[in-house]
Structure formats: C-alpha cells, structure tokens
Amino acid sequence: METCVKGLVAAALIGGTMAGQAAAQTANCAPREMVIERLATKYGETRQSIGLGNNNAVVEVFASEETGTWTITVTTASGMTCLVASGQAFEELAEALPPKGNDA
C-alpha cells in the first residue's frame, strides 16, 4: 500500500468511530452498495486500500488515477457507509521504510 494512502487510512482509523458518527450526523451515509456505485459512476473512483478501524468499522480509500479525486469511507457493521473525507491530487507512492535503527 502506498505511503500517501497509508497516511489517509491512518488518519481515518485514528478517528474511526468518531469520524463515522460525525459523518452519519451530517447525512453523508447510505447503504454501501449505493455509495460504491456512486463513487464509481460519478467520480470514476475505485478502492485503493482497506483497513479495520474501531468497533469493526471498515475504512476504505477510493481514488481515480485519471482525475486525482479521492474519498475515504467508513462502513459500520450494519452496512451503512459514511463519507469521511474527500479531495483532489491523489498520488500513488512507493516509498521504502527507513533502515531499522534510524530515527526517521
């Protein structure tokens, strides 16, 4: 998984449940199938990474390599998917980890 996406997923995982609850309160939630379809058809975004957050919430990053748009979603165990963040200028990075023993 690329470093840029790791950072985005880490940020979403840290706020995991709180971010999902905040998104639900702003009505940015819908059944997962509807959200995935909309991201694909309207924005050309596909899933780039996935992680497991608090309370078994699934955190996913969707992005379009063509347009550079990206979206982070959190899906609850009940199947509701909430939009947590979105933006532009998505880039895939392949950075190596620093050698062990180095304070990076």
PDB file of C-alpha atoms in Angstrom:
ATOM      1  CA  MET A   1       0.000   0.000   0.000  1.00  0.00           C
ATOM      2  CA  GLU A   2       1.380   3.372  -0.909  1.00  0.00           C
ATOM      3  CA  THR A   3       2.545   5.841   1.755  1.00  0.00           C
ATOM      4  CA  CYS A   4       0.046   8.556   0.814  1.00  0.00           C
ATOM      5  CA  VAL A   5      -2.871   6.177   1.200  1.00  0.00           C
ATOM      6  CA  LYS A   6      -1.410   4.763   4.428  1.00  0.00           C
ATOM      7  CA  GLY A   7      -1.432   8.265   5.866  1.00  0.00           C
ATOM      8  CA  LEU A   8      -5.032   8.816   4.815  1.00  0.00           C
ATOM      9  CA  VAL A   9      -6.113   5.446   6.207  1.00  0.00           C
ATOM     10  CA  ALA A  10      -4.191   6.044   9.436  1.00  0.00           C
ATOM     11  CA  ALA A  11      -5.944   9.369   9.898  1.00  0.00           C
ATOM     12  CA  ALA A  12      -9.310   7.752   9.305  1.00  0.00           C
ATOM     13  CA  LEU A  13      -8.502   4.838  11.626  1.00  0.00           C
ATOM     14  CA  ILE A  14      -7.479   7.190  14.429  1.00  0.00           C
ATOM     15  CA  GLY A  15     -10.851   8.898  14.246  1.00  0.00           C
ATOM     16  CA  GLY A  16     -12.579   5.651  13.168  1.00  0.00           C
ATOM     17  CA  THR A  17     -15.756   5.567  15.151  1.00  0.00           C
ATOM     18  CA  MET A  18     -15.922   9.305  15.832  1.00  0.00           C
ATOM     19  CA  ALA A  19     -15.490  10.120  12.143  1.00  0.00           C
ATOM     20  CA  GLY A  20     -18.187   7.639  11.192  1.00  0.00           C
ATOM     21  CA  GLN A  21     -20.540   9.101  13.769  1.00  0.00           C
ATOM     22  CA  ALA A  22     -19.806  12.645  12.615  1.00  0.00           C
ATOM     23  CA  ALA A  23     -20.478  11.689   9.005  1.00  0.00           C
ATOM     24  CA  ALA A  24     -23.723   9.983   9.998  1.00  0.00           C
ATOM     25  CA  GLN A  25     -24.840  13.140  11.768  1.00  0.00           C
ATOM     26  CA  THR A  26     -24.332  15.170   8.589  1.00  0.00           C
ATOM     27  CA  ALA A  27     -26.327  12.714   6.465  1.00  0.00           C
ATOM     28  CA  ASN A  28     -23.338  11.611   4.379  1.00  0.00           C
ATOM     29  CA  CYS A  29     -24.260   7.954   4.817  1.00  0.00           C
ATOM     30  CA  ALA A  30     -26.054   5.393   2.676  1.00  0.00           C
ATOM     31  CA  PRO A  31     -26.032   1.621   2.138  1.00  0.00           C
ATOM     32  CA  ARG A  32     -22.555   0.543   0.992  1.00  0.00           C
ATOM     33  CA  GLU A  33     -23.690  -0.653  -2.448  1.00  0.00           C
ATOM     34  CA  MET A  34     -25.149   2.774  -3.240  1.00  0.00           C
ATOM     35  CA  VAL A  35     -22.019   4.628  -2.127  1.00  0.00           C
ATOM     36  CA  ILE A  36     -19.656   2.364  -4.107  1.00  0.00           C
ATOM     37  CA  GLU A  37     -21.816   2.698  -7.230  1.00  0.00           C
ATOM     38  CA  ARG A  38     -21.890   6.498  -6.947  1.00  0.00           C
ATOM     39  CA  LEU A  39     -18.130   6.791  -6.408  1.00  0.00           C
ATOM     40  CA  ALA A  40     -17.549   4.622  -9.480  1.00  0.00           C
ATOM     41  CA  THR A  41     -20.069   6.155 -11.868  1.00  0.00           C
ATOM     42  CA  LYS A  42     -19.879   9.828 -10.902  1.00  0.00           C
ATOM     43  CA  TYR A  43     -16.203  10.131  -9.960  1.00  0.00           C
ATOM     44  CA  GLY A  44     -14.519   7.096 -11.558  1.00  0.00           C
ATOM     45  CA  GLU A  45     -13.106   6.091  -8.175  1.00  0.00           C
ATOM     46  CA  THR A  46     -12.141   2.537  -7.274  1.00  0.00           C
ATOM     47  CA  ARG A  47     -10.966   1.079  -3.976  1.00  0.00           C
ATOM     48  CA  GLN A  48      -7.254   1.655  -3.429  1.00  0.00           C
ATOM     49  CA  SER A  49      -6.871   0.398   0.153  1.00  0.00           C
ATOM     50  CA  ILE A  50      -8.791  -1.033   3.078  1.00  0.00           C
ATOM     51  CA  GLY A  51      -8.306  -1.286   6.856  1.00  0.00           C
ATOM     52  CA  LEU A  52     -10.176  -2.220  10.000  1.00  0.00           C
ATOM     53  CA  GLY A  53     -10.967   0.535  12.488  1.00  0.00           C
ATOM     54  CA  ASN A  54     -12.606   0.757  15.889  1.00  0.00           C
ATOM     55  CA  ASN A  55     -15.723  -1.330  16.544  1.00  0.00           C
ATOM     56  CA  ASN A  56     -15.023  -3.388  13.400  1.00  0.00           C
ATOM     57  CA  ALA A  57     -15.634  -0.397  11.125  1.00  0.00           C
ATOM     58  CA  VAL A  58     -14.159  -0.906   7.659  1.00  0.00           C
ATOM     59  CA  VAL A  59     -12.141   2.080   6.425  1.00  0.00           C
ATOM     60  CA  GLU A  60     -11.592   2.321   2.675  1.00  0.00           C
ATOM     61  CA  VAL A  61      -9.841   4.758   0.367  1.00  0.00           C
ATOM     62  CA  PHE A  62     -11.273   5.172  -3.134  1.00  0.00           C
ATOM     63  CA  ALA A  63      -9.497   7.178  -5.822  1.00  0.00           C
ATOM     64  CA  SER A  64      -9.383   7.886  -9.523  1.00  0.00           C
ATOM     65  CA  GLU A  65      -5.962   7.785 -11.141  1.00  0.00           C
ATOM     66  CA  GLU A  66      -7.412   9.705 -14.117  1.00  0.00           C
ATOM     67  CA  THR A  67      -8.892  12.684 -12.266  1.00  0.00           C
ATOM     68  CA  GLY A  68      -6.916  12.532  -8.998  1.00  0.00           C
ATOM     69  CA  THR A  69     -10.040  12.654  -6.811  1.00  0.00           C
ATOM     70  CA  TRP A  70     -10.140  10.542  -3.639  1.00  0.00           C
ATOM     71  CA  THR A  71     -12.671   9.626  -0.943  1.00  0.00           C
ATOM     72  CA  ILE A  72     -12.310   7.978   2.468  1.00  0.00           C
ATOM     73  CA  THR A  73     -15.300   5.971   3.701  1.00  0.00           C
ATOM     74  CA  VAL A  74     -16.158   4.177   6.936  1.00  0.00           C
ATOM     75  CA  THR A  75     -18.596   1.261   6.810  1.00  0.00           C
ATOM     76  CA  THR A  76     -20.238   0.130  10.036  1.00  0.00           C
ATOM     77  CA  ALA A  77     -21.091  -3.464  10.903  1.00  0.00           C
ATOM     78  CA  SER A  78     -24.694  -2.679   9.943  1.00  0.00           C
ATOM     79  CA  GLY A  79     -23.619  -1.984   6.346  1.00  0.00           C
ATOM     80  CA  MET A  80     -24.043   1.785   6.347  1.00  0.00           C
ATOM     81  CA  THR A  81     -21.191   3.606   4.624  1.00  0.00           C
ATOM     82  CA  CYS A  82     -20.316   7.173   5.581  1.00  0.00           C
ATOM     83  CA  LEU A  83     -18.122   9.617   3.692  1.00  0.00           C
ATOM     84  CA  VAL A  84     -15.351  10.827   5.999  1.00  0.00           C
ATOM     85  CA  ALA A  85     -13.167  12.936   3.716  1.00  0.00           C
ATOM     86  CA  SER A  86     -12.565  13.643   0.047  1.00  0.00           C
ATOM     87  CA  GLY A  87     -10.242  15.710  -2.056  1.00  0.00           C
ATOM     88  CA  GLN A  88      -8.028  16.028  -5.094  1.00  0.00           C
ATOM     89  CA  ALA A  89      -4.444  15.382  -6.186  1.00  0.00           C
ATOM     90  CA  PHE A  90      -4.339  11.686  -5.252  1.00  0.00           C
ATOM     91  CA  GLU A  91      -0.936  10.137  -5.907  1.00  0.00           C
ATOM     92  CA  GLU A  92       0.280   6.597  -5.521  1.00  0.00           C
ATOM     93  CA  LEU A  93       3.654   6.452  -3.793  1.00  0.00           C
ATOM     94  CA  ALA A  94       6.072   3.579  -3.314  1.00  0.00           C
ATOM     95  CA  GLU A  95       8.456   4.734  -0.609  1.00  0.00           C
ATOM     96  CA  ALA A  96      10.761   2.357   1.219  1.00  0.00           C
ATOM     97  CA  LEU A  97      10.811   2.200   5.005  1.00  0.00           C
ATOM     98  CA  PRO A  98      13.885   3.731   6.643  1.00  0.00           C
ATOM     99  CA  PRO A  99      16.517   1.225   7.839  1.00  0.00           C
ATOM    100  CA  LYS A 100      15.970  -0.083  11.368  1.00  0.00           C
ATOM    101  CA  GLY A 101      17.779   1.932  13.973  1.00  0.00           C
ATOM    102  CA  ASN A 102      17.379   5.227  12.131  1.00  0.00           C
ATOM    103  CA  ASP A 103      15.278   7.924  13.719  1.00  0.00           C
ATOM    104  CA  ALA A 104      13.330   8.971  10.664  1.00  0.00           C
TER     105      ALA A 104
END
